Coordinates of C-alpha atoms in Angstrom, one line a residue:
X15 CA 64.3 -54.7 -9.1
X16 CA 65.2 -57.9 -7.2
X17 CA 64.3 -58.2 -3.5
X18 CA 67.8 -57.7 -2.2
X19 CA 67.7 -54.1 -3.4
X20 CA 64.7 -53.2 -1.3
X21 CA 66.8 -52.3 1.7
X22 CA 65.7 -48.7 1.8
X23 CA 62.0 -49.5 2.3
X24 CA 60.6 -47.7 5.3
X25 CA 63.9 -46.0 5.9
X26 CA 62.3 -42.9 7.4
X27 CA 59.9 -45.0 9.6
X28 CA 62.7 -47.1 10.9
X29 CA 64.9 -44.2 11.7
X30 CA 62.2 -43.2 14.1
X31 CA 61.7 -46.6 15.5
X32 CA 65.4 -47.2 16.0
X33 CA 66.7 -43.8 17.1
X34 CA 69.2 -43.9 20.0
X35 CA 72.0 -41.9 21.6
X36 CA 75.6 -42.0 20.6
X37 CA 76.9 -44.6 23.0
X38 CA 75.5 -48.1 23.6
X39 CA 75.5 -47.7 27.4
X40 CA 73.8 -44.3 27.3
X41 CA 70.1 -44.5 27.8
X42 CA 67.9 -45.0 24.8
X43 CA 65.1 -42.4 24.4
X44 CA 61.5 -43.5 23.8
X45 CA 60.8 -44.0 20.1
X46 CA 59.0 -41.2 18.3
X47 CA 56.6 -43.7 16.7
X48 CA 55.0 -46.5 18.8
X49 CA 56.1 -49.9 17.4
X50 CA 52.7 -51.3 18.5
X51 CA 51.2 -49.3 15.7
X52 CA 53.4 -50.9 13.0
X53 CA 53.8 -54.6 13.6
X54 CA 50.2 -55.6 12.7
X55 CA 50.3 -57.7 9.5
X56 CA 52.6 -60.1 7.7
X57 CA 53.2 -57.4 5.1
X58 CA 54.5 -55.1 7.9
X59 CA 56.9 -58.0 9.0
X60 CA 58.0 -58.5 5.4
X61 CA 58.8 -54.8 4.9
X62 CA 60.6 -54.6 8.2
X63 CA 62.8 -57.7 7.6
X64 CA 63.6 -56.5 4.0
X65 CA 65.7 -53.8 5.7
X66 CA 68.0 -56.5 7.0
X67 CA 69.5 -56.9 3.5
X68 CA 71.7 -53.9 4.2
X69 CA 73.7 -56.3 6.4
X70 CA 74.3 -58.6 3.5
X71 CA 77.7 -57.5 2.3
X72 CA 79.8 -59.7 0.0
X73 CA 83.5 -59.9 1.0
X74 CA 86.4 -59.7 -1.4
X75 CA 89.3 -59.2 1.0
X76 CA 91.9 -61.3 2.6
X77 CA 94.3 -58.4 3.3
X78 CA 95.3 -59.3 6.8
X79 CA 96.4 -62.9 6.4
X80 CA 99.1 -65.1 5.0
X81 CA 97.3 -65.0 1.7
X82 CA 98.7 -61.5 1.0
X83 CA 102.1 -59.9 0.9
X84 CA 101.5 -56.4 2.1
X85 CA 99.2 -55.3 4.9
X86 CA 99.3 -51.6 3.9
X87 CA 95.5 -51.1 4.2
X88 CA 94.5 -49.7 7.5
X89 CA 92.3 -51.9 9.7
X90 CA 91.8 -53.0 13.2
X91 CA 93.5 -56.3 12.4
X92 CA 96.6 -54.5 11.2
X93 CA 96.5 -52.3 14.3
X94 CA 96.3 -55.4 16.4
X95 CA 99.3 -57.1 14.8
X96 CA 101.3 -53.9 15.0
X97 CA 100.6 -53.5 18.7
X98 CA 98.6 -50.3 18.6
X99 CA 95.4 -51.9 19.9
X100 CA 94.8 -51.3 23.6
X101 CA 91.6 -50.8 25.7
X102 CA 92.3 -47.1 25.4
X103 CA 92.7 -47.0 21.6
X104 CA 90.3 -49.8 20.3
X105 CA 87.1 -48.8 18.7
X106 CA 83.7 -50.5 18.7
X107 CA 81.0 -51.4 21.3
X108 CA 79.1 -48.2 20.3
X109 CA 75.7 -47.2 18.9
X110 CA 76.7 -48.3 15.4
X111 CA 77.6 -51.8 16.7
X112 CA 74.5 -52.3 18.9
X113 CA 72.0 -50.5 16.8
X114 CA 71.6 -53.5 14.6
X115 CA 70.7 -55.7 17.6
X116 CA 68.1 -53.1 18.8
X117 CA 66.5 -53.3 15.3
X118 CA 66.2 -57.1 15.6
X119 CA 65.0 -57.2 19.1
X120 CA 62.4 -54.5 18.5
X121 CA 60.9 -57.0 16.0
X122 CA 61.0 -59.8 18.5
X123 CA 59.4 -57.7 21.2
X124 CA 56.4 -56.8 18.9
X125 CA 55.9 -59.7 16.5
X126 CA 53.3 -61.2 18.7
X127 CA 51.0 -58.3 17.8
X128 CA 50.9 -59.3 14.1
X129 CA 48.0 -61.3 12.7
X130 CA 48.2 -63.5 9.6
X131 CA 49.2 -67.0 8.6
X132 CA 51.3 -68.5 11.4
X133 CA 53.9 -70.0 9.0
X134 CA 54.5 -66.6 7.5
X135 CA 54.9 -65.0 10.9
X136 CA 57.3 -67.7 11.9
X137 CA 59.2 -67.2 8.6
X138 CA 59.9 -63.6 9.3
X139 CA 60.6 -64.4 13.0
X140 CA 63.1 -67.0 11.7
X141 CA 64.8 -64.4 9.5
X142 CA 65.1 -62.0 12.5
X143 CA 66.5 -64.7 14.7
X144 CA 69.0 -65.7 12.0
X145 CA 70.2 -62.1 11.8
X146 CA 70.5 -61.9 15.6
X147 CA 72.5 -65.1 15.6
X148 CA 74.9 -63.7 13.0
X149 CA 75.3 -60.5 14.9
X150 CA 76.3 -62.4 18.1
X151 CA 78.5 -64.7 16.1
X152 CA 80.6 -61.7 15.1
X153 CA 80.7 -60.5 18.8
X154 CA 81.7 -63.9 20.2
X155 CA 84.5 -64.2 17.6
X156 CA 85.8 -60.9 18.7
X157 CA 85.2 -60.6 22.4
X158 CA 84.5 -64.2 23.7
X159 CA 82.1 -63.3 26.6
X160 CA 79.4 -60.7 25.7
X161 CA 76.1 -59.6 27.2
X162 CA 73.1 -61.3 25.6
X163 CA 70.1 -59.2 25.0
X164 CA 66.8 -60.8 23.8
X165 CA 64.8 -57.6 24.1
X166 CA 65.3 -54.1 22.8
X167 CA 66.8 -51.8 25.4
X168 CA 64.8 -48.9 26.8
X169 CA 65.8 -46.0 29.0
X170 CA 63.8 -47.4 31.9
X171 CA 65.6 -50.8 32.2
X172 CA 68.8 -49.9 34.1
X173 CA 69.4 -53.5 35.0
X174 CA 69.8 -54.4 31.4
X175 CA 71.6 -51.2 30.4
X176 CA 74.3 -52.0 33.0
X177 CA 74.4 -55.7 32.4
X178 CA 77.6 -57.7 32.8
X179 CA 79.0 -60.1 30.2
X180 CA 77.4 -63.5 29.8
X181 CA 79.7 -66.5 29.4
X182 CA 80.6 -67.6 25.9
X183 CA 78.9 -70.9 26.6
X184 CA 75.5 -69.4 27.3
X185 CA 75.7 -66.9 24.5
X186 CA 76.7 -69.7 22.1
X187 CA 73.7 -71.8 23.3
X188 CA 71.5 -68.8 22.5
X189 CA 73.0 -68.3 19.1
X190 CA 72.4 -72.0 18.3
X191 CA 68.8 -71.8 19.5
X192 CA 68.3 -68.9 17.1
X193 CA 69.9 -70.7 14.3
X194 CA 67.8 -73.9 14.9
X195 CA 64.6 -71.8 14.9
X196 CA 65.7 -70.2 11.7
X197 CA 66.5 -73.5 9.9
X198 CA 63.1 -74.9 11.0
X199 CA 60.9 -71.9 10.2
X200 CA 62.4 -69.9 7.3
X201 CA 60.9 -70.9 4.0
X202 CA 62.9 -73.1 1.7
X203 CA 61.8 -71.0 -1.3
X204 CA 64.9 -69.4 -2.7
X205 CA 63.2 -67.2 -5.2
X206 CA 65.9 -65.7 -7.4
X207 CA 68.5 -66.5 -4.7
X208 CA 68.7 -62.9 -3.4
X209 CA 66.3 -63.5 -0.5
X210 CA 66.9 -65.2 2.8
X211 CA 65.9 -68.9 2.7
X212 CA 66.2 -72.1 4.8
X213 CA 69.3 -73.2 3.0
X214 CA 71.1 -70.0 3.8
X215 CA 70.2 -70.5 7.4
X216 CA 71.5 -74.0 7.3
X217 CA 74.7 -72.8 5.7
X218 CA 75.2 -70.1 8.4
X219 CA 74.6 -72.7 11.1
X220 CA 77.2 -75.0 9.5
X221 CA 79.7 -72.0 9.3
X222 CA 79.0 -71.0 13.0
X223 CA 79.3 -74.6 14.4
X224 CA 82.5 -75.3 12.5
X225 CA 84.0 -72.2 13.9
X226 CA 82.9 -72.9 17.4
X227 CA 83.8 -76.5 17.3
X228 CA 87.3 -76.0 16.1
X229 CA 87.9 -72.9 18.3
X230 CA 87.0 -75.0 21.3
X231 CA 89.1 -77.9 20.2
X232 CA 92.3 -75.9 19.6
X233 CA 92.0 -73.1 22.2
X234 CA 93.0 -74.9 25.4
X235 CA 92.8 -71.6 27.4
X236 CA 89.0 -71.9 27.4
X237 CA 88.9 -75.4 28.8
X238 CA 86.1 -76.3 26.5
X239 CA 87.8 -79.1 24.4
X240 CA 85.4 -81.7 25.6
X241 CA 82.4 -79.8 24.1
X242 CA 84.0 -79.3 20.7
X243 CA 82.6 -82.5 19.0
X244 CA 79.0 -81.5 19.7
X245 CA 79.5 -78.4 17.5
X246 CA 81.5 -80.3 14.9
X247 CA 78.7 -82.8 14.6
X248 CA 76.1 -80.0 14.3
X249 CA 78.2 -78.4 11.5
X250 CA 78.5 -81.7 9.6
X251 CA 74.8 -82.4 10.0
X252 CA 73.7 -79.0 8.8
X253 CA 76.0 -79.2 5.8
X254 CA 74.8 -82.7 5.1
X255 CA 71.2 -81.5 5.1
X256 CA 72.0 -79.1 2.3
X257 CA 73.9 -81.8 0.4
X258 CA 71.1 -84.3 0.7
X259 CA 68.5 -81.8 -0.5
X260 CA 69.9 -82.2 -4.0
X261 CA 69.1 -78.5 -4.7
X262 CA 72.7 -77.4 -5.2
X263 CA 75.8 -78.4 -7.2
X264 CA 79.2 -77.1 -8.2
X265 CA 79.0 -74.6 -11.0
X266 CA 81.2 -75.8 -13.8
X267 CA 80.3 -73.0 -16.2
X268 CA 81.9 -73.4 -19.7
X269 CA 84.8 -75.6 -18.7
X270 CA 87.6 -75.9 -16.2
X271 CA 89.7 -73.0 -17.6
X272 CA 87.2 -70.3 -16.7
X273 CA 84.4 -71.9 -14.5
X274 CA 85.8 -70.7 -11.2
X275 CA 86.6 -67.2 -12.4
X276 CA 83.2 -66.8 -14.0
X277 CA 81.6 -67.4 -10.6
X278 CA 83.0 -64.0 -9.5
X279 CA 82.5 -61.8 -12.5
X280 CA 79.0 -63.0 -13.5
X281 CA 76.2 -60.6 -14.3
X282 CA 73.4 -62.9 -13.1
X283 CA 74.1 -65.6 -10.5
X284 CA 70.4 -66.5 -10.1
X285 CA 70.8 -69.5 -12.3
X286 CA 74.0 -70.9 -10.8
X287 CA 73.5 -74.2 -9.1
X288 CA 76.2 -73.3 -6.6
X289 CA 74.6 -70.1 -5.2
X290 CA 72.7 -70.2 -1.9
X291 CA 72.5 -66.4 -1.6
X292 CA 74.0 -63.7 -3.6
X293 CA 74.0 -59.9 -3.9
X294 CA 72.8 -58.6 -7.2
X295 CA 74.4 -55.4 -8.5
X296 CA 73.0 -53.3 -11.3
X297 CA 74.4 -50.6 -13.6
X298 CA 70.8 -49.5 -14.3
X299 CA 70.0 -48.9 -10.6
X300 CA 73.6 -47.7 -9.9
X301 CA 74.2 -50.4 -7.3
X302 CA 77.8 -51.2 -7.8
X303 CA 81.0 -52.4 -6.0
X304 CA 84.7 -52.1 -6.3
X305 CA 85.9 -55.7 -5.9
X306 CA 88.3 -55.7 -8.9
X307 CA 89.8 -52.3 -8.3
X308 CA 90.4 -53.0 -4.6
X309 CA 92.1 -56.3 -5.2
X310 CA 94.1 -55.8 -8.5
X311 CA 97.4 -54.0 -7.9
X312 CA 95.8 -51.7 -5.3
X313 CA 97.4 -52.1 -1.8
X314 CA 98.5 -55.7 -1.9
X315 CA 99.0 -58.9 -3.9
X316 CA 98.9 -62.6 -3.3
X317 CA 101.7 -64.3 -1.4
X318 CA 104.2 -67.0 -2.3
X319 CA 102.7 -69.1 0.5
X320 CA 99.3 -69.0 -1.1
X321 CA 100.8 -69.7 -4.6
X322 CA 102.5 -72.8 -3.3
X323 CA 99.2 -74.1 -2.0
X324 CA 98.0 -74.9 -5.5
X325 CA 99.0 -78.4 -6.5
X326 CA 101.2 -79.4 -9.4
X327 CA 99.9 -81.8 -12.0
X328 CA 102.3 -84.4 -13.3
X329 CA 102.4 -85.7 -16.9
X330 CA 100.6 -88.9 -15.8
X331 CA 97.7 -86.9 -14.3
X332 CA 98.6 -87.4 -10.7
X333 CA 99.1 -84.4 -8.4
X334 CA 101.8 -83.6 -5.9
X335 CA 102.4 -80.6 -3.6
X336 CA 104.2 -77.7 -5.4
X337 CA 106.7 -77.8 -2.6
X338 CA 107.8 -81.3 -3.6
X339 CA 109.2 -80.1 -7.0
X340 CA 113.0 -79.7 -7.3
X341 CA 113.9 -76.0 -6.6
X342 CA 110.3 -75.1 -6.3
X343 CA 111.3 -72.0 -4.4
X344 CA 113.2 -70.7 -7.4
X345 CA 110.5 -70.8 -10.0
X346 CA 110.0 -67.6 -11.9
X347 CA 106.8 -65.7 -12.5
X348 CA 106.2 -67.5 -15.8
X349 CA 107.3 -71.0 -14.5
X350 CA 104.9 -71.1 -11.5
X351 CA 101.9 -71.4 -13.8
X352 CA 103.1 -74.5 -15.6
X353 CA 101.0 -77.6 -14.9
X354 CA 99.1 -76.2 -11.9
X355 CA 95.6 -76.4 -10.5
X356 CA 93.6 -74.2 -13.0
X357 CA 92.3 -72.1 -10.1
X358 CA 95.8 -70.6 -9.8
X359 CA 95.5 -68.7 -13.1
X360 CA 91.9 -67.8 -12.4
X361 CA 92.9 -66.0 -9.2
X362 CA 96.5 -64.9 -9.9
X363 CA 97.3 -62.7 -12.9
X364 CA 99.0 -65.0 -15.3
X365 CA 101.6 -64.1 -18.0
X366 CA 99.8 -62.6 -21.0
X367 CA 96.7 -61.5 -19.1
X368 CA 95.2 -58.3 -20.5
X369 CA 93.3 -56.2 -18.1
X370 CA 90.0 -54.7 -19.3
X371 CA 90.5 -51.7 -21.5
X372 CA 94.2 -52.4 -21.9
X373 CA 95.9 -53.1 -25.2
X374 CA 98.9 -55.0 -23.8
X375 CA 99.4 -57.6 -21.1
X376 CA 99.4 -56.5 -17.5
X377 CA 102.6 -56.2 -15.6
X378 CA 102.8 -57.2 -11.9
X379 CA 103.5 -54.4 -9.5
X380 CA 106.7 -55.4 -7.7
X381 CA 106.0 -52.8 -5.0
X382 CA 103.1 -54.9 -3.9
X383 CA 104.9 -58.3 -4.2
X384 CA 104.3 -59.2 -7.8
X385 CA 101.3 -61.6 -7.7
X386 CA 98.3 -59.4 -8.7
X387 CA 94.7 -60.6 -8.0
X388 CA 92.3 -61.1 -10.9
X389 CA 89.6 -63.2 -9.1
X390 CA 87.0 -60.5 -9.4
X391 CA 88.2 -58.9 -12.7
X392 CA 85.3 -57.7 -14.9
X393 CA 85.5 -58.0 -18.7
X394 CA 84.7 -54.4 -19.6
X395 CA 86.8 -51.3 -19.0
X396 CA 83.8 -49.2 -17.8
X397 CA 83.7 -51.3 -14.6
X398 CA 87.4 -51.1 -13.9
X399 CA 87.0 -48.1 -11.6
X400 CA 86.1 -47.3 -8.1
X401 CA 82.4 -48.2 -7.3
X402 CA 81.7 -48.9 -11.0
X403 CA 81.5 -52.7 -11.1
X404 CA 78.1 -54.3 -11.4
X405 CA 78.8 -58.0 -11.6
X406 CA 76.9 -60.1 -9.1
X407 CA 78.8 -61.4 -6.0
X408 CA 78.2 -64.6 -4.0
X409 CA 77.3 -64.3 -0.3
X410 CA 76.9 -68.0 0.4
X411 CA 77.8 -70.8 -2.0
X412 CA 77.7 -74.5 -2.0
X413 CA 81.5 -75.0 -2.2
X414 CA 81.9 -73.6 1.3
X415 CA 79.2 -76.0 2.6
X416 CA 81.1 -78.9 1.1
X417 CA 84.3 -77.7 2.7
X418 CA 82.6 -77.4 6.1
X419 CA 81.3 -80.9 5.8
X420 CA 84.7 -82.4 4.9
X421 CA 86.6 -80.5 7.6
X422 CA 84.0 -81.3 10.4
X423 CA 84.1 -85.0 9.5
X424 CA 87.9 -84.9 9.4
X425 CA 88.1 -83.2 12.8
X426 CA 85.8 -85.8 14.2
X427 CA 87.9 -88.6 12.8
X428 CA 84.9 -90.1 11.0
X429 CA 85.6 -89.1 7.4
X430 CA 85.6 -91.8 4.7
X431 CA 86.2 -91.8 1.0
X432 CA 82.5 -91.3 0.2
X433 CA 82.5 -88.2 2.4
X434 CA 85.4 -86.8 0.3
X435 CA 83.7 -87.8 -3.0
X436 CA 80.6 -85.8 -2.1
X437 CA 82.4 -82.8 -0.9
X438 CA 86.0 -81.9 -1.7
X439 CA 86.2 -84.0 -4.8
X440 CA 83.0 -82.3 -6.2
X441 CA 84.8 -79.0 -5.8
X442 CA 87.9 -80.3 -7.5
X443 CA 85.9 -81.7 -10.4
X444 CA 85.0 -78.1 -11.4
X445 CA 88.5 -77.6 -12.8
X446 CA 89.2 -81.3 -13.6
X447 CA 91.6 -81.8 -10.7
X448 CA 92.1 -85.5 -9.9
X449 CA 90.1 -86.6 -6.8
X450 CA 91.7 -86.7 -3.4
X451 CA 92.1 -90.3 -2.3
X452 CA 92.5 -91.3 1.4
X453 CA 95.8 -93.1 1.8
X454 CA 97.3 -91.5 -1.4
X455 CA 97.9 -88.0 -0.1
X456 CA 101.5 -86.9 -0.6
X457 CA 103.1 -85.2 2.4
X458 CA 103.2 -81.4 1.9
X459 CA 106.2 -79.9 3.6
X460 CA 104.8 -76.4 3.3
X461 CA 101.6 -77.4 5.2
X462 CA 103.7 -79.1 7.9
X463 CA 105.6 -75.9 8.5
X464 CA 102.4 -73.9 8.6
X465 CA 100.7 -76.3 11.1
X466 CA 103.4 -78.2 12.9
X467 CA 101.0 -79.6 15.5
X468 CA 98.8 -81.3 12.9
X469 CA 100.0 -84.7 11.7
X470 CA 96.8 -85.7 9.9
X471 CA 97.7 -85.4 6.2
X472 CA 94.0 -85.5 5.1
X473 CA 93.0 -82.7 7.5
X474 CA 95.9 -80.6 6.3
X475 CA 94.9 -81.2 2.7
X476 CA 91.3 -80.1 3.4
X477 CA 92.7 -76.9 5.0
X478 CA 94.8 -76.4 1.9
X479 CA 91.7 -76.9 -0.4
X480 CA 89.7 -74.5 1.7
X481 CA 92.4 -71.9 1.5
X482 CA 92.5 -71.8 -2.3
X483 CA 88.8 -72.3 -3.0
X484 CA 87.7 -69.5 -0.6
X485 CA 90.6 -67.1 -1.2
X486 CA 89.6 -63.4 -1.1
X487 CA 86.2 -64.2 0.4
X488 CA 87.3 -63.0 3.9
X489 CA 87.6 -66.4 5.6
X490 CA 91.4 -66.7 6.1
X491 CA 91.7 -64.6 9.2
X492 CA 88.9 -66.4 11.0
X493 CA 90.3 -69.8 9.9
X494 CA 93.8 -69.1 11.3
X495 CA 92.2 -67.7 14.5
X496 CA 90.0 -70.8 15.1
X497 CA 92.9 -73.2 14.3
X498 CA 95.1 -71.5 16.9
X499 CA 97.5 -70.5 14.0
X500 CA 97.9 -66.9 14.8
X501 CA 101.7 -67.3 14.3
X502 CA 101.0 -67.3 10.5
X503 CA 99.5 -63.8 10.8
X504 CA 102.8 -62.4 12.2
X505 CA 105.0 -63.9 9.6
X506 CA 106.4 -61.6 6.9
X507 CA 105.0 -62.9 3.6
X508 CA 107.1 -63.2 0.5
X509 CA 106.3 -62.3 -3.1
X510 CA 107.5 -63.7 -6.4
X511 CA 111.1 -64.9 -7.0
X512 CA 113.6 -62.8 -8.8
X513 CA 116.6 -64.8 -10.0
X514 CA 118.9 -61.9 -10.6
X515 CA 118.9 -58.1 -11.0
X516 CA 118.3 -56.7 -14.4
X517 CA 115.6 -57.1 -17.1
X518 CA 113.2 -60.0 -17.3
X519 CA 110.0 -61.1 -19.0
X520 CA 106.7 -61.3 -17.2
X521 CA 104.3 -61.7 -20.1
X522 CA 105.6 -64.9 -21.6
X523 CA 106.6 -63.4 -25.0
X524 CA 110.3 -63.7 -24.3
X525 CA 110.7 -59.9 -24.4
X526 CA 111.6 -58.2 -21.1
X527 CA 109.1 -55.7 -19.7
X528 CA 110.4 -55.2 -16.1
X529 CA 113.7 -54.2 -14.7
X530 CA 114.9 -54.4 -11.1
X531 CA 118.2 -52.8 -10.2
X532 CA 120.2 -52.0 -7.0
X533 CA 119.6 -48.3 -7.7
X534 CA 119.0 -45.9 -10.5
X535 CA 122.7 -45.4 -11.1
X536 CA 123.1 -49.1 -11.8
X537 CA 120.4 -49.1 -14.5
X538 CA 122.3 -49.7 -17.7
X539 CA 119.3 -49.4 -20.1
X540 CA 119.8 -46.4 -22.5
X541 CA 117.6 -43.4 -21.7
X542 CA 116.0 -43.6 -25.1
X543 CA 114.7 -47.2 -24.4
X544 CA 113.6 -46.8 -20.9
X545 CA 109.9 -46.1 -21.7
X546 CA 109.6 -49.7 -22.8
X547 CA 110.1 -51.0 -19.2
X548 CA 108.7 -50.7 -15.7
X549 CA 111.7 -50.1 -13.4
X550 CA 112.1 -50.8 -9.7
X551 CA 115.1 -49.9 -7.5
X552 CA 116.0 -51.6 -4.3
X553 CA 117.6 -48.5 -2.9
X554 CA 118.0 -44.8 -3.6
X555 CA 121.3 -43.6 -5.0
X556 CA 122.1 -42.5 -1.5
X557 CA 121.6 -46.0 -0.1
X558 CA 118.1 -45.7 1.5
X559 CA 115.9 -48.7 1.2
X560 CA 112.9 -48.4 -1.1
X561 CA 109.6 -50.3 -1.0
X562 CA 111.0 -53.9 -1.2
X563 CA 114.1 -55.9 -0.9
X564 CA 115.1 -59.4 -2.2
X565 CA 115.5 -62.1 0.4
X566 CA 119.1 -63.0 -0.7
X567 CA 120.2 -59.4 -1.4
X568 CA 120.7 -59.4 -5.2
X569 CA 118.2 -62.2 -5.8
X570 CA 115.4 -64.1 -4.0
X571 CA 111.8 -63.5 -3.0
X572 CA 110.3 -60.0 -2.7
X573 CA 110.0 -58.9 0.9
X574 CA 108.2 -55.6 1.8
X575 CA 110.6 -53.5 3.8
X576 CA 107.7 -51.9 5.7
X577 CA 106.6 -55.3 7.0
X578 CA 110.0 -56.3 8.5
X579 CA 109.7 -56.4 12.3
X580 CA 106.4 -54.6 12.2
X581 CA 104.0 -57.4 13.3
X582 CA 103.7 -59.8 16.1
X583 CA 101.0 -62.1 17.4
X584 CA 100.7 -62.5 21.2
X585 CA 98.9 -65.7 21.9
X586 CA 96.4 -66.2 23.4
X587 CA 95.8 -62.5 24.0
X588 CA 95.4 -61.6 20.3
X589 CA 92.8 -64.2 19.7
X590 CA 90.4 -61.7 21.3
X591 CA 89.8 -58.0 21.2
X592 CA 89.5 -55.7 24.2
X593 CA 86.4 -53.7 25.1
X594 CA 87.0 -49.9 24.9
X595 CA 87.9 -48.6 28.3
X596 CA 85.4 -45.9 28.0
X597 CA 82.6 -48.4 27.9
X598 CA 83.8 -50.2 31.0
X599 CA 83.9 -46.8 32.7
X600 CA 80.3 -46.2 31.6
X601 CA 79.3 -49.7 32.8
X602 CA 81.4 -50.9 35.8
X603 CA 79.7 -54.3 35.6
X604 CA 81.5 -55.0 32.3
X605 CA 84.8 -56.9 32.8
X606 CA 87.6 -56.5 30.3
X607 CA 88.2 -59.3 27.8
X608 CA 90.3 -62.1 29.0
X609 CA 94.1 -61.5 28.7
X610 CA 93.4 -57.8 28.2
X611 CA 92.6 -57.0 31.8
X612 CA 96.2 -56.0 32.8

């Protein structure tokens, strides 16, 4: 079994070491096993840090973003946009949130007791500090100012138990110090790429610094704009260190028509030049996931906005924005796939796609918007069920590093053609897309509408490239938040275009498979033929609205009725989450999150 699956080592021991009460601000009891008796050798440190792999969870969601049509799945982000998050209703800030930090700080408090090769001790210390940095990265993104703890809490230290928040600036400095230590001391040996390594630490530093730099640049309410460039430079430098190592490259697989898709339904990513860290799943050891089931026709589908982000390829090989095509907003399900960036049909279900185990092409679910997700689709039917998929999944990949580099350089205003050639254009080469050339970028009207305050065409194009390359890897919410683009989270997203009510073809064989009618009474298909089709009705026979409407009444883009007037984004308040009022009651020294204190 690979190292990443050893997360249950010492589970009973650690449950004793890490036991605590239900709430973070309640006092912690003394541990039932003295930590001084455990942290003695580098083997102890290895076993302890192996348990951190339970925090390594690949992401396959973009549900709450403009990448998706329906936000039916329950989450705190949905609740925020729907106005049901308040200090009285919000969750978090409990034992489950802070127990992870206690585990990490317990190591830091006792690692000095270990004997062994100093480099090995420093390696495991670096892993722990990396995990602590990532823990606090999540907190800062959510709450802004948070209390920083560098030691495990005990029931005797009331000063720390009832600590106030530390300013974002000091917490971020501590995060960066942890990341710098990690990049300098974690081994560069990647093994089978399922274990923490220096390159993963550098990738996480680049990710963190890009977020912090752009957040400070665009969020004027913090008055930290003058410090943004420092973090953008740190992001570019960390990414460049990975680039210059020569250890990674874009995985081009067996060709442009499948290379991107294969990266997300591969049974063994250890040999991929693009992988920095991945999670290996196994049918033999019953370590499985549900990526395909939870993305394909489950609770949502891709949006028209995302679809239009994939460029159109002209006959002469040049590319233009899809929005520049005549009547681009009236293209049918079949037409949108003509002459497009190949990544479109490796993420969106294309006409004629046959799901695993099926005998006929799949049909898009109009009740979800009509653009099903196939990015994580396995090839065998046995995996196409809940928690049955055992394909490997990336945790950190080189493409993200290249996008970080390009964006940071563009934000700094120092990007040149060589920077693009070693970053964005490497990614585009996977699917044989023509390179992006400075000075030759065609203005994209869709991008201008999304980000009206950005006039730099190149920066907008890098954002577009990031959107489609990292789709369904849980980046989009954070991206829109750091870019001060929360307004896009509140917009009702549209699905595919329906030119008229009636029957139409979605598989490309010229034979209709789907029918959309005003109501069941208006369905003119004979009863004996109806089993050939999938029918959808805009209204009941009594006139009540069903799941979706069309934007122009009897034609237009699919719009989810449940999404109309259901979301809003209050800026700058919604860029942050409140602390539960119960925790402030327990600790009067805590102040409520900015913009939530009234």
